[in-house]
C-alpha atoms as a printed R data frame, in Angstrom:
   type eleno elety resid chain resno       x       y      z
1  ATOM     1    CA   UNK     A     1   2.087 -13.731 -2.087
2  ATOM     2    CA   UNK     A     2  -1.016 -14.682  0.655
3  ATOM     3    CA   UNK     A     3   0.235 -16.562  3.715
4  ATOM     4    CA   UNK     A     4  -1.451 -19.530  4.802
5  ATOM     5    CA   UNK     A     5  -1.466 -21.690  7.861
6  ATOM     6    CA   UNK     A     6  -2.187 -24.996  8.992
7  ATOM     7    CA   UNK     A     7  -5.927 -25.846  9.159
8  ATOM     8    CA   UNK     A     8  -6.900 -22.704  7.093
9  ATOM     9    CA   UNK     A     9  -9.932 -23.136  4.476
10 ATOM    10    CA   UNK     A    10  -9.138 -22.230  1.207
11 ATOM    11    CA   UNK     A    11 -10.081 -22.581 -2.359
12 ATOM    12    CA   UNK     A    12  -7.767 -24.458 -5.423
13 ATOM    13    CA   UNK     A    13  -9.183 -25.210 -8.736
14 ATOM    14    CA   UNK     A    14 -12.732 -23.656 -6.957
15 ATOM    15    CA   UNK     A    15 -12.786 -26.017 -4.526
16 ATOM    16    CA   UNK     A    16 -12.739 -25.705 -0.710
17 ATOM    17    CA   UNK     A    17 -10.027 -27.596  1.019
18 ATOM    18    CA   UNK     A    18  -8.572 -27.343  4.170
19 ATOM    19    CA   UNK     A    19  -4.453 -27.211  4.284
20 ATOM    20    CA   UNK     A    20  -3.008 -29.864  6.480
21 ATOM    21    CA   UNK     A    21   0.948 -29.484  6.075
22 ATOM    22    CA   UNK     A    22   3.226 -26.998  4.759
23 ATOM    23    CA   UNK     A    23   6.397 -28.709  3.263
24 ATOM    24    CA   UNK     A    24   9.243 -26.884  5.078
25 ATOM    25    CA   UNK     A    25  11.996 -26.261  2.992
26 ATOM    26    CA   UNK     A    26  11.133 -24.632 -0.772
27 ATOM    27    CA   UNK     A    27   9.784 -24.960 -2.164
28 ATOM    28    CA   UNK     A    28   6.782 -24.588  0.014
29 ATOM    29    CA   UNK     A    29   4.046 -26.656 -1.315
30 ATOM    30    CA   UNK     A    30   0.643 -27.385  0.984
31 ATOM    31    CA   UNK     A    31  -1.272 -30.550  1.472
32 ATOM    32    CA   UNK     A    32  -5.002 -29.933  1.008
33 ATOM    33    CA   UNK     A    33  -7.534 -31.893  1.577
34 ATOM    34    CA   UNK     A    34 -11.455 -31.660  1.300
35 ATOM    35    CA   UNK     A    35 -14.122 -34.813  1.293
36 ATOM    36    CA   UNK     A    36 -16.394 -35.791 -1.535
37 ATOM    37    CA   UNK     A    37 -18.995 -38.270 -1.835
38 ATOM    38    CA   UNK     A    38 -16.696 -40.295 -2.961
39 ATOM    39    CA   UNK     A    39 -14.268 -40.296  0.479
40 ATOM    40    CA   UNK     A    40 -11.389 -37.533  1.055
41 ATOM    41    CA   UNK     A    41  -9.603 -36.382 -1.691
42 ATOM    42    CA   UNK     A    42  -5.741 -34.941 -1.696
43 ATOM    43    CA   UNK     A    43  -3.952 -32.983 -3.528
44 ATOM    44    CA   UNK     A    44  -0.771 -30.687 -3.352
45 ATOM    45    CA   UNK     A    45  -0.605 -26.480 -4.556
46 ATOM    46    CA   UNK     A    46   1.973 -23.540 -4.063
47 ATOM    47    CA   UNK     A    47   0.493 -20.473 -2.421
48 ATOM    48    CA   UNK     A    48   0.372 -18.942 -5.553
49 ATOM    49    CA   UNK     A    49  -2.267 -21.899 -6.732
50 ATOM    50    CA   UNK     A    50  -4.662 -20.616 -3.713
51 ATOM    51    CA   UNK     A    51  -7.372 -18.431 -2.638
52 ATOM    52    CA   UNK     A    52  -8.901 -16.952  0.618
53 ATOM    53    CA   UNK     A    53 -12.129 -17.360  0.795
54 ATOM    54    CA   UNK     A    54 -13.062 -13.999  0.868
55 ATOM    55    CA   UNK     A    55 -16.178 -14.692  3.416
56 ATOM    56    CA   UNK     A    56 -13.411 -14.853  6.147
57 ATOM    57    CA   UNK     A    57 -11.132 -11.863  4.639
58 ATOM    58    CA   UNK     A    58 -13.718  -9.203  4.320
59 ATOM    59    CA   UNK     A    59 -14.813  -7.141  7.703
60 ATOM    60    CA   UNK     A    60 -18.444  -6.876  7.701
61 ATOM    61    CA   UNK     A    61 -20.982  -5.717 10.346
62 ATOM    62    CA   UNK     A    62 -22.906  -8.600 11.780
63 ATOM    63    CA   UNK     A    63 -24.289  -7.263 14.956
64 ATOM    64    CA   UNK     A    64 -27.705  -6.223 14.987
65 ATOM    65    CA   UNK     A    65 -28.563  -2.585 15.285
66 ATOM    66    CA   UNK     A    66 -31.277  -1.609 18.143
């Protein structure tokens, strides 16, 4: 199981939301949230119901070469 913290970017149902609280006792469920062009939108996961968004997991060389 992926650890997440507070203010992390993530993905649930293929969405991007942000996590806003971790419940702390178990068992542990996140607040997400994300906006829409509707207004924000809510809704609580497990860690097992998320992704990293692999943009921010995978090393990659951005530095220009010379």
């Amino acid at each position: 199981m992926a650890s997440f913290t507070i203010g992390e970017e993530v993905l649930y149902e293929g969405a991007r939301y942000v996590i806003t609280l971790r419940q702390p006792q178990p068992p542990y469920r996140f607040r997400l949230v994300r906006t829409t062009p509707k207004g924000p939108e809510v809704a609580w996961a497990v860690a097992d119901e998320l992704e990293k968004i692999e943009a921010y997991t995978t090393p990659r060389s951005d530095t220009p070469q010379d």
